[in-house]
Coordinates of C-alpha atoms and ligand atoms in Angstrom, one line a residue:
Chain A
X1 CA -1.4 51.9 -56.4
X2 CA 1.7 49.7 -58.2
X3 CA 1.5 48.4 -55.1
X4 CA -2.0 46.2 -55.4
X5 CA -2.1 45.9 -59.5
X6 CA 1.0 43.6 -58.6
X7 CA -0.5 40.9 -56.9
X8 CA -0.8 39.9 -53.1
X9 CA 2.6 39.1 -52.7
X10 CA 4.2 42.4 -53.4
X11 CA 1.7 43.3 -50.8
X12 CA 3.0 41.6 -48.5
X13 CA 7.0 42.7 -49.3
X14 CA 5.7 46.0 -48.9
X15 CA 3.3 45.9 -45.5
X16 CA 7.1 43.8 -44.2
X17 CA 9.0 46.8 -44.9
X18 CA 6.9 48.6 -43.8
X19 CA 7.3 47.7 -41.1
X20 CA 10.3 47.4 -40.8
X21 CA 11.7 50.8 -39.6
X22 CA 9.2 50.4 -36.6
X23 CA 11.9 47.3 -36.1
X24 CA 14.1 48.5 -36.0
X25 CA 12.8 51.2 -33.5
X26 CA 12.5 48.7 -31.1
X27 CA 15.4 46.8 -31.7
X28 CA 17.9 50.4 -31.0
X29 CA 15.8 51.7 -28.1
X30 CA 13.9 48.9 -26.4
X31 CA 16.7 47.3 -25.4
X32 CA 16.5 43.6 -24.6
X33 CA 17.5 45.0 -21.0
X34 CA 13.6 46.6 -21.3
X35 CA 12.0 44.0 -22.5
X36 CA 12.8 41.3 -20.4
X37 CA 12.5 44.1 -16.8
X38 CA 9.1 44.8 -18.9
X39 CA 7.9 40.7 -19.2
X40 CA 9.5 40.6 -15.2
X41 CA 7.4 42.6 -14.1
X42 CA 3.6 41.5 -16.1
X43 CA 1.2 40.5 -13.8
X44 CA 1.4 36.7 -15.3
X45 CA 5.4 36.5 -14.7
X46 CA 4.7 37.9 -10.6
X47 CA 2.8 35.3 -10.6
X48 CA 4.8 32.2 -11.3
X49 CA 8.2 33.6 -10.0
X50 CA 8.5 35.5 -6.5
X51 CA 12.2 36.6 -6.9
X52 CA 14.9 37.4 -9.6
X53 CA 17.0 35.5 -11.9
X54 CA 19.1 33.3 -9.6
X55 CA 22.3 34.8 -9.6
X56 CA 22.6 36.8 -6.3
X57 CA 23.2 34.7 -3.3
X58 CA 19.6 36.3 -2.5
X59 CA 17.8 35.3 -5.3
X60 CA 18.9 31.2 -4.9
X61 CA 18.1 31.1 -1.5
X62 CA 14.2 32.5 -3.0
X63 CA 14.6 30.0 -5.6
X64 CA 15.4 27.2 -3.1
X65 CA 13.0 28.7 -0.3
X66 CA 10.1 29.7 -2.8
X67 CA 9.7 26.3 -4.7
X68 CA 8.3 23.4 -3.4
X69 CA 10.2 20.8 -5.2
X70 CA 13.3 22.2 -4.8
X71 CA 11.8 22.5 -0.8
X72 CA 13.4 19.2 0.0
X73 CA 16.9 21.0 -0.2
X74 CA 18.2 23.1 2.4
X75 CA 19.6 26.2 1.9
X76 CA 22.5 26.1 2.1
X77 CA 24.3 22.7 2.8
X78 CA 28.2 21.3 3.8
X79 CA 30.8 21.6 1.4
X80 CA 31.6 18.0 1.8
X81 CA 28.2 16.5 1.3
X82 CA 29.0 17.2 -2.7
X83 CA 31.7 15.1 -2.8
X84 CA 29.6 12.0 -5.7
X85 CA 32.7 9.5 -3.8
X86 CA 30.0 9.9 -0.8
X87 CA 27.2 9.4 -2.1
X88 CA 27.7 8.5 -6.1
X89 CA 24.4 10.5 -6.0
X90 CA 22.4 6.5 -5.5
X91 CA 19.5 8.1 -2.9
X92 CA 19.1 10.9 -5.8
X93 CA 19.1 7.2 -8.6
X94 CA 17.8 5.6 -7.0
X95 CA 14.0 8.7 -7.2
X96 CA 15.0 9.5 -10.7
X97 CA 14.2 5.9 -11.4
X98 CA 10.7 5.8 -9.4
X99 CA 9.7 8.9 -11.0
X100 CA 10.4 7.5 -14.4
X101 CA 9.0 4.3 -13.4
X102 CA 4.9 6.3 -13.1
X103 CA 5.6 8.6 -16.0
X104 CA 6.2 5.2 -18.6
X105 CA 3.3 3.5 -16.4
X106 CA 0.6 5.7 -16.1
X107 CA 1.6 6.3 -19.6
X108 CA 1.7 2.3 -20.6
X109 CA -1.7 2.1 -18.3
X110 CA -3.3 4.1 -21.7
X111 CA -2.6 0.5 -23.4
X112 CA -3.3 -2.6 -20.7
X113 CA -6.4 -4.1 -19.5
X114 CA -5.9 -6.5 -16.8
X115 CA -7.4 -9.2 -18.2
X116 CA -6.1 -13.0 -18.9
X117 CA -7.8 -13.2 -22.2
X118 CA -6.2 -9.2 -23.3
X119 CA -3.5 -8.3 -21.5
X120 CA -1.2 -10.3 -23.2
X121 CA -2.5 -9.1 -27.0
X122 CA -2.0 -5.4 -25.6
X123 CA 1.6 -5.9 -24.6
X124 CA 1.9 -7.3 -28.1
X125 CA 0.3 -4.3 -29.2
X126 CA 2.9 -1.8 -27.7
X127 CA 5.6 -4.2 -29.5
X128 CA 4.2 -3.8 -32.9
X129 CA 1.6 -1.1 -33.5
X130 CA 1.2 1.1 -31.1
X131 CA 4.7 4.1 -32.1
X132 CA 7.1 4.2 -29.4
X133 CA 5.0 1.5 -27.4
X134 CA 7.9 -0.7 -27.9
X135 CA 10.6 1.8 -25.8
X136 CA 7.8 2.7 -23.5
X137 CA 7.9 -0.2 -22.0
X138 CA 11.9 -1.2 -22.9
X139 CA 11.7 2.1 -20.9
X140 CA 9.8 1.3 -17.7
X141 CA 10.8 -2.6 -17.9
X142 CA 15.0 -1.4 -18.0
X143 CA 14.0 1.4 -15.3
X144 CA 12.6 -1.3 -13.1
X145 CA 15.8 -3.6 -12.7
X146 CA 18.3 -0.8 -12.5
X147 CA 15.9 0.4 -10.0
X148 CA 16.6 -3.3 -7.8
X149 CA 20.0 -2.2 -8.4
X150 CA 20.1 1.2 -7.4
X151 CA 18.5 1.0 -4.6
X152 CA 20.5 -1.9 -3.2
X153 CA 23.8 -0.4 -4.1
X154 CA 22.6 2.3 -2.1
X155 CA 22.0 0.5 1.2
X156 CA 25.7 -0.8 0.2
X157 CA 26.4 3.1 0.0
X158 CA 24.5 3.9 3.1
X159 CA 25.9 1.3 5.2
X160 CA 29.9 0.8 4.1
X161 CA 29.8 4.7 5.5
X162 CA 28.0 4.4 8.4
X163 CA 25.3 6.7 7.5
X164 CA 23.3 4.7 9.2
X165 CA 24.0 5.8 13.2
X166 CA 22.2 7.7 15.4
X167 CA 20.4 10.0 14.6
X168 CA 19.8 8.2 11.4
X169 CA 18.8 4.6 13.1
X170 CA 15.7 5.3 11.9
X171 CA 15.8 6.8 8.4
X172 CA 18.2 3.4 7.7
X173 CA 15.1 0.9 9.5
X174 CA 12.4 2.8 6.6
X175 CA 14.6 2.9 3.7
X176 CA 15.1 -1.2 4.7
X177 CA 11.6 -1.3 4.4
X178 CA 11.7 0.8 0.5
X179 CA 14.6 -2.2 -0.7
X180 CA 11.0 -4.3 0.3
X181 CA 8.6 -2.4 -1.7
X182 CA 11.4 -2.5 -3.8
X183 CA 11.1 -5.9 -4.9
X184 CA 7.3 -6.4 -4.4
X185 CA 6.9 -3.7 -7.2
X186 CA 9.2 -5.8 -9.3
X187 CA 7.2 -8.5 -8.5
X188 CA 3.9 -7.6 -9.1
X189 CA 5.1 -5.9 -13.0
X190 CA 6.3 -9.1 -13.7
X191 CA 3.5 -10.6 -13.6
X192 CA 1.6 -8.0 -16.7
X193 CA 3.0 -9.2 -20.0
X194 CA 1.8 -12.7 -18.6
X195 CA 3.8 -15.2 -21.1
X196 CA 5.4 -18.6 -20.1
X197 CA 8.0 -16.0 -18.6
X198 CA 5.8 -13.6 -16.6
X199 CA 2.7 -16.9 -15.5
X200 CA 5.8 -19.5 -14.2
X201 CA 8.0 -17.4 -12.5
X202 CA 5.1 -15.6 -10.5
X203 CA 4.6 -19.1 -9.9
X204 CA 6.8 -19.9 -8.4
X205 CA 8.0 -16.8 -6.1
X206 CA 3.8 -17.2 -4.6
X207 CA 4.5 -20.5 -4.7
X208 CA 7.6 -19.9 -2.1
X209 CA 5.7 -17.5 -0.6
X210 CA 3.5 -20.4 0.4
X211 CA 6.2 -22.6 2.1
X212 CA 5.4 -20.2 5.2
X213 CA 5.0 -22.2 7.8
X214 CA 2.0 -22.3 9.1
X215 CA -0.7 -19.9 7.9
X216 CA 1.4 -20.0 4.4
X217 CA -0.9 -21.6 1.9
X218 CA -4.0 -18.9 4.0
X219 CA -0.7 -16.3 2.6
X220 CA -0.6 -17.6 -1.0
X221 CA -4.3 -18.0 -1.3
X222 CA -4.5 -14.4 0.0
X223 CA -1.5 -13.1 -3.2
X224 CA -3.2 -15.2 -5.9
X225 CA -7.1 -15.2 -4.6
X226 CA -7.9 -18.5 -5.4
X227 CA -5.3 -21.8 -5.2
X228 CA -4.1 -20.9 -9.1
X229 CA -2.3 -18.3 -11.3
X230 CA -5.2 -17.1 -12.6
X231 CA -7.7 -13.3 -13.3
X232 CA -7.8 -12.8 -9.2
X233 CA -4.4 -13.3 -9.4
X234 CA -3.3 -10.6 -12.1
X235 CA -6.0 -8.3 -11.4
X236 CA -4.4 -8.2 -7.9
X237 CA -1.4 -7.5 -8.7
X238 CA -2.2 -4.6 -11.6
X239 CA -3.9 -3.1 -8.4
X240 CA -0.8 -3.5 -6.0
X241 CA 2.0 -2.8 -9.2
X242 CA 0.0 0.4 -9.9
X243 CA -1.5 2.3 -6.2
X244 CA -0.5 -0.3 -3.8
X245 CA 2.4 -0.6 -3.9
X246 CA 3.5 3.2 -5.0
X247 CA 1.3 4.4 -3.1
X248 CA 2.9 3.2 -0.4
X249 CA 6.2 4.1 -1.9
X250 CA 5.4 7.7 -2.2
X251 CA 4.2 7.6 1.5
X252 CA 8.0 6.2 3.1
X253 CA 9.7 8.1 0.5
X254 CA 7.8 11.4 1.8
X255 CA 8.9 9.8 5.1
X256 CA 13.0 8.8 4.3
X257 CA 13.5 12.3 2.7
X258 CA 12.0 14.1 5.6
X259 CA 13.8 12.7 7.7
X260 CA 17.1 13.9 5.6
X261 CA 16.5 17.2 6.6
X262 CA 15.5 16.4 10.4
X263 CA 18.6 14.4 10.7
X264 CA 19.9 17.4 9.8
X265 CA 21.5 16.9 5.8
X266 CA 23.3 13.6 4.6
X267 CA 25.7 12.1 7.2
X268 CA 29.5 14.0 6.0
X269 CA 33.2 12.2 6.2
X270 CA 34.2 15.9 8.1
X271 CA 36.0 19.0 7.3
X272 CA 37.4 18.9 4.1
Chain B
X1 CA -4.9 47.0 32.9
X2 CA -2.1 45.3 30.8
X3 CA -0.2 44.0 33.2
X4 CA -2.7 41.7 33.6
X5 CA -3.1 40.9 31.1
X6 CA 0.4 40.3 29.2
X7 CA -0.3 38.5 33.0
X8 CA -2.7 35.9 31.1
X9 CA -0.9 34.9 27.9
X10 CA 2.5 34.4 29.3
X11 CA 1.2 31.4 30.4
X12 CA -0.6 30.0 27.9
X13 CA 2.3 28.6 26.3
X14 CA 2.9 30.0 22.8
X15 CA 5.0 27.5 21.6
X16 CA 6.4 23.8 22.7
X17 CA 10.5 23.8 22.6
X18 CA 11.5 20.2 23.2
X19 CA 14.1 19.7 25.3
X20 CA 16.1 18.3 22.5
X21 CA 15.2 20.4 18.8
X22 CA 13.8 18.1 16.4
X23 CA 16.9 17.9 14.4
X24 CA 19.5 16.6 15.2
X25 CA 22.2 17.6 13.9
X26 CA 25.5 16.8 15.3
X27 CA 28.3 19.1 15.1
X28 CA 27.9 22.5 13.8
X29 CA 28.4 22.7 9.5
X30 CA 31.9 24.3 8.1
X31 CA 32.7 25.5 5.4
X32 CA 28.8 26.1 3.5
X33 CA 28.3 26.3 -0.5
X34 CA 24.4 27.6 -1.5
X35 CA 22.5 24.8 -3.1
X36 CA 21.9 26.5 -6.1
X37 CA 23.5 25.6 -8.4
X38 CA 26.9 23.6 -6.6
X39 CA 24.6 20.5 -5.8
X40 CA 21.5 21.1 -8.1
X41 CA 24.4 21.5 -11.0
X42 CA 25.3 18.0 -10.1
X43 CA 21.9 16.5 -10.0
X44 CA 20.7 17.6 -13.1
X45 CA 24.3 16.4 -14.9
X46 CA 23.3 12.5 -13.0
X47 CA 20.2 13.3 -13.5
X48 CA 20.6 13.8 -17.4
X49 CA 23.4 11.0 -17.8
X50 CA 21.4 8.4 -16.2
X51 CA 18.4 8.8 -18.4
X52 CA 20.6 9.4 -21.7
X53 CA 21.5 6.3 -20.6
X54 CA 18.4 4.9 -20.5
X55 CA 17.3 5.9 -23.4
X56 CA 20.2 4.1 -25.5
X57 CA 19.0 0.4 -23.5
X58 CA 15.3 0.7 -24.5
X59 CA 16.2 1.2 -28.0
X60 CA 19.0 -1.2 -28.8
X61 CA 17.5 -3.5 -25.7
X62 CA 14.1 -5.3 -26.4
X63 CA 12.6 -6.7 -22.8
X64 CA 11.4 -9.9 -23.4
X65 CA 8.2 -11.0 -24.5
X66 CA 7.3 -15.1 -24.8
X67 CA 4.2 -17.5 -26.0
X68 CA 1.5 -16.5 -24.7
X69 CA 1.2 -17.9 -20.5
X70 CA 0.2 -21.3 -20.2
X71 CA -1.5 -23.3 -17.3
X72 CA -1.0 -26.7 -18.7
X73 CA 3.1 -26.3 -19.9
X74 CA 5.6 -25.9 -17.4
X75 CA 8.8 -24.8 -18.7
X76 CA 12.2 -27.0 -17.6
X77 CA 13.8 -24.9 -15.4
X78 CA 11.2 -22.0 -14.2
X79 CA 12.7 -19.3 -12.7
X80 CA 11.5 -16.4 -10.9
X81 CA 12.5 -12.4 -11.3
X82 CA 16.3 -12.4 -11.2
X83 CA 16.6 -10.8 -7.6
X84 CA 14.3 -13.6 -6.4
X85 CA 16.6 -16.4 -7.8
X86 CA 19.2 -16.3 -4.8
X87 CA 16.0 -17.3 -2.4
X88 CA 15.1 -20.1 -5.4
X89 CA 18.1 -21.2 -5.4
X90 CA 18.3 -22.0 -1.4
X91 CA 15.4 -24.0 -2.1
X92 CA 17.2 -26.4 -3.5
X93 CA 19.4 -26.5 0.0
X94 CA 17.1 -26.7 2.6
X95 CA 13.8 -27.0 3.8
X96 CA 11.1 -24.8 2.0
X97 CA 10.0 -22.4 4.6
X98 CA 13.6 -21.8 5.6
X99 CA 15.0 -20.9 2.5
X100 CA 11.4 -19.3 1.1
X101 CA 9.9 -17.7 4.2
X102 CA 12.3 -17.5 7.3
X103 CA 15.8 -16.8 5.6
X104 CA 14.4 -13.9 3.7
X105 CA 12.4 -12.8 6.4
X106 CA 15.1 -13.6 8.9
X107 CA 17.6 -11.5 6.4
X108 CA 15.0 -8.1 6.3
X109 CA 15.2 -8.0 10.7
X110 CA 18.8 -8.8 10.4
X111 CA 19.4 -5.5 8.1
X112 CA 17.0 -3.2 9.8
X113 CA 18.6 -4.5 13.8
X114 CA 22.1 -3.4 12.1
X115 CA 21.7 0.3 13.9
X116 CA 21.0 -0.1 16.5
X117 CA 24.2 -3.2 17.1
X118 CA 26.1 -0.1 16.1
X119 CA 25.4 3.2 16.9
X120 CA 28.4 3.8 18.3
X121 CA 29.0 7.7 16.7
X122 CA 32.4 9.9 15.3
X123 CA 33.2 7.8 12.9
X124 CA 30.2 8.6 10.9
X125 CA 30.9 9.2 6.6
X126 CA 34.3 7.2 6.6
X127 CA 34.5 4.6 4.6
X128 CA 34.8 1.0 5.4
X129 CA 35.1 2.6 9.6
X130 CA 38.4 2.2 9.4
X131 CA 41.8 0.6 7.5
X132 CA 41.1 -2.5 8.2
X133 CA 38.0 -2.0 7.2
X134 CA 39.3 -3.0 3.6
X135 CA 40.5 -5.6 4.9
X136 CA 37.9 -7.1 6.7
X137 CA 35.7 -6.2 4.1
X138 CA 37.9 -8.3 1.6
X139 CA 37.7 -11.2 3.4
X140 CA 34.3 -11.3 4.3
X141 CA 33.9 -11.5 0.5
X142 CA 36.9 -14.5 -0.8
X143 CA 35.7 -17.2 2.3
X144 CA 31.6 -16.2 1.6
X145 CA 31.8 -16.7 -2.0
X146 CA 34.5 -20.0 -2.0
X147 CA 32.3 -21.4 0.7
X148 CA 29.2 -20.7 -1.2
X149 CA 30.8 -22.5 -4.4
X150 CA 32.1 -25.0 -2.6
X151 CA 28.8 -26.4 -0.2
X152 CA 26.6 -25.8 -3.7
X153 CA 29.7 -28.3 -5.9
X154 CA 28.8 -30.5 -3.1
X155 CA 25.7 -30.3 -2.8
X156 CA 25.1 -30.9 -6.4
X157 CA 28.0 -33.5 -7.1
X158 CA 27.6 -35.6 -3.8
X159 CA 24.1 -34.3 -1.7
X160 CA 24.4 -33.5 2.1
X161 CA 21.0 -35.1 1.4
X162 CA 21.9 -38.6 -0.4
X163 CA 24.9 -38.8 2.0
X164 CA 22.7 -38.1 4.9
X165 CA 20.4 -40.3 3.7
X166 CA 22.1 -43.2 3.7
X167 CA 23.4 -42.9 6.9
X168 CA 19.5 -43.0 9.0
X169 CA 19.2 -39.7 9.2
X170 CA 16.0 -38.3 10.1
X171 CA 14.4 -34.9 7.6
X172 CA 14.2 -32.8 10.1
X173 CA 17.7 -33.1 10.5
X174 CA 18.3 -32.3 7.1
X175 CA 16.4 -30.3 5.7
X176 CA 16.6 -27.8 8.9
X177 CA 18.8 -28.8 11.5
X178 CA 22.2 -28.3 9.0
X179 CA 21.3 -25.8 6.7
X180 CA 20.9 -23.6 10.0
X181 CA 23.8 -24.7 11.8
X182 CA 26.1 -23.8 8.5
X183 CA 24.7 -21.0 8.0
X184 CA 25.0 -19.8 11.5
X185 CA 28.3 -21.4 11.8
X186 CA 30.3 -19.7 9.2
X187 CA 28.7 -16.8 10.2
X188 CA 30.5 -17.4 13.3
X189 CA 33.4 -18.7 12.4
X190 CA 34.2 -15.8 10.3
X191 CA 33.5 -13.3 12.8
X192 CA 35.6 -15.3 15.2
X193 CA 38.7 -15.2 11.4
X194 CA 38.1 -12.2 11.9
X195 CA 40.0 -11.5 15.5
X196 CA 43.2 -11.2 15.7
X197 CA 42.7 -7.6 13.7
X198 CA 40.5 -6.9 16.9
X199 CA 37.4 -5.1 15.5
X200 CA 34.5 -3.1 17.0
X201 CA 30.7 -3.1 16.9
X202 CA 31.6 -1.6 13.4
X203 CA 34.1 -3.8 12.0
X204 CA 32.8 -7.4 12.6
X205 CA 28.9 -6.1 11.0
X206 CA 31.1 -5.2 8.0
X207 CA 32.3 -9.0 8.1
X208 CA 28.8 -10.1 8.2
X209 CA 27.5 -8.0 6.1
X210 CA 30.0 -7.9 3.0
X211 CA 29.0 -11.6 3.3
X212 CA 25.6 -11.3 3.1
X213 CA 26.0 -9.6 0.3
X214 CA 28.6 -11.3 -1.2
X215 CA 25.9 -14.3 -1.3
X216 CA 23.2 -12.7 -2.3
X217 CA 25.2 -12.1 -5.6
X218 CA 26.8 -15.3 -5.8
X219 CA 23.4 -16.7 -5.1
X220 CA 21.5 -14.1 -8.0
X221 CA 24.6 -15.1 -10.5
X222 CA 24.6 -18.9 -10.1
X223 CA 21.0 -19.1 -10.4
X224 CA 20.8 -16.8 -13.9
X225 CA 23.8 -18.4 -15.5
X226 CA 24.5 -21.7 -14.4
X227 CA 20.8 -23.7 -13.9
X228 CA 20.1 -25.4 -16.3
X229 CA 17.3 -27.8 -16.3
X230 CA 15.9 -29.5 -14.1
X231 CA 17.3 -26.6 -12.1
X232 CA 20.7 -29.2 -12.0
X233 CA 24.4 -27.1 -13.4
X234 CA 25.9 -26.0 -16.1
X235 CA 28.4 -23.2 -17.5
X236 CA 27.1 -20.8 -18.9
X237 CA 28.1 -21.4 -22.8
X238 CA 26.7 -25.2 -22.6
X239 CA 23.4 -24.4 -21.6
X240 CA 20.1 -26.5 -22.8
X241 CA 17.6 -25.3 -24.7
X242 CA 14.6 -24.7 -21.9
X243 CA 12.4 -27.3 -23.1
Ligands
HEM301 C1 13.1 3.6 -2.9 C2 15.0 3.5 -2.7 C3 15.5 4.6 -1.8 C4 15.3 6.3 -2.4 C5 14.2 6.6 -3.4 C6 16.3 6.8 -1.7 C7 16.3 7.8 -1.4 C8 17.5 8.2 -0.4 C9 18.0 9.4 -0.3 C10 17.6 10.4 -2.3 C11 19.0 10.5 -0.1 C12 20.5 11.4 0.3 C13 22.0 10.8 0.2 C14 22.2 10.5 -0.5 O1 21.3 10.1 -1.7 O2 22.9 8.9 -0.9 C15 19.1 8.9 1.3 C16 20.0 9.2 1.9 C17 19.4 7.8 2.6 N1 19.3 7.2 2.9 FE1 17.2 6.1 1.4 N2 16.4 5.8 -0.1 C18 16.2 4.4 -0.6 C19 16.3 3.8 0.2 C20 17.1 3.8 1.1 C21 17.3 2.2 2.3 C22 17.5 0.3 1.6 C23 18.0 1.7 2.1 C24 19.0 1.5 3.7 C25 18.2 0.0 4.5 C26 18.1 3.8 2.7 C27 18.5 4.9 3.4 C28 19.2 6.0 3.6 C29 19.7 6.6 4.9 C30 21.0 6.4 6.1 C31 20.3 8.1 4.4 C32 20.9 9.3 5.4 C33 22.1 9.2 4.7 C34 23.5 9.3 5.6 O3 23.1 10.6 6.4 O4 24.7 9.9 4.9 N3 17.6 4.9 1.7 N4 17.9 8.7 0.8

């Protein structure tokens, strides 16, 4: 009665105090462990995770085997294959940058129209109007430069460790294709801001392709969709950049990673 | 009845077993560890560091954006993206078909051929192959850099073309034969130079590959930082503005 008279605030407080004993009960009687057990027994949890917390060899094995992404890896690997001064993580870092480029690239596509009258202003807006737009663009740009560098360095590491030797010959060839595709991805993206820098860089670059013996002019025409860098070239570069080349890279990456496994995991330098 | 059935099923191929397994393992892995957590922890740490680095970089340094594209105003110099500036630099010294298409095409094919030239297993996984390896790589890097810088300076201030044209040498020789001879000749000379170390196939490849990387990197640096208006050489700190 007194609580009622004291208004809603008092009501609330009284309400809280009245569950408090139950809370205490829950804490005392149902230990954290028990709550955890209860959670992991729910249908929802079990539909997501098929093994227990990965703190036993068995659960760790199941965690790697049962997850589509982790399954890129074997369950166990030689201790020597962990040595960072062997791979310098360069293949993995190249892959990470490729993934970052995919995410930031998709977000950039929300704001960009590949039209000679719109493109430049869209990039301008990213820099000045769109929240975090400049950040998004910078991340895409620097990750792209970074990927060219890390893929090249990865090739150097594979070369100097002799990791291209049988049975890995074919994976080296796949790698060279990936390097070429990485250059092409970066180059097609270069045109998209449609500023003086991109326009003339692509003019210079496609002129070089035009010097191919016999079919140079035809190659150049095919690339540009015309005789000079214009709307058709922008559309072609855009399409190649956002879908054509990324799909090709994804396919070759699948082959590359599959091959690493089929060649017996990464090469290692003797017993450790 | 039952034996008959078994007889039939036995003749049906249940699985194709290859003489060589699809998975090729050179040696039985000794001393193995679980991927979770050993490898995954390293991968997570590397991914976190690179992501952090990328975020900081994108926070501090802005990507360039110049004026709207204008086909009527050609900037001087007009440069390709940095990773193609090595080819653009070659363009200054040889026939455009060579510089723009043939040299990079041959380079890609030669890279692909590497595992088929050196296919001797046994030293897989050993950095620089042998004790001689690092020395060969070092010699090759210095050799390639010195020759390259010397040739570029010679071509800029004396001019192969000017010299050869003045004595009536035909264009094909100037723009195709001479550059090809220089590229093949200097690679060959490098192999001769390391011969006293009795290199095997892998060590010869180390010499050539290191030369290739050195040329690629030095050409890129010169194209990026040392070429100004008219694609002439300038010191980076005395670079005239682009116009
Ligand atoms: C998009 C580019 C690429 C990605 C994302 C990539 C990724 C990877 C990864 C994650 C590995 C596992 C070991 C490691 O990280 O070193 C690997 C191994 C390998 N990569 Fe790549 N790679 C790329 C390009 C290349 C290139 C350009 C080459 C060579 C020309 C190459 C040749 C190889 C070979 C031969 C192996 C096996 C190495 C060993 O067994 O030690 N890859 N790659």
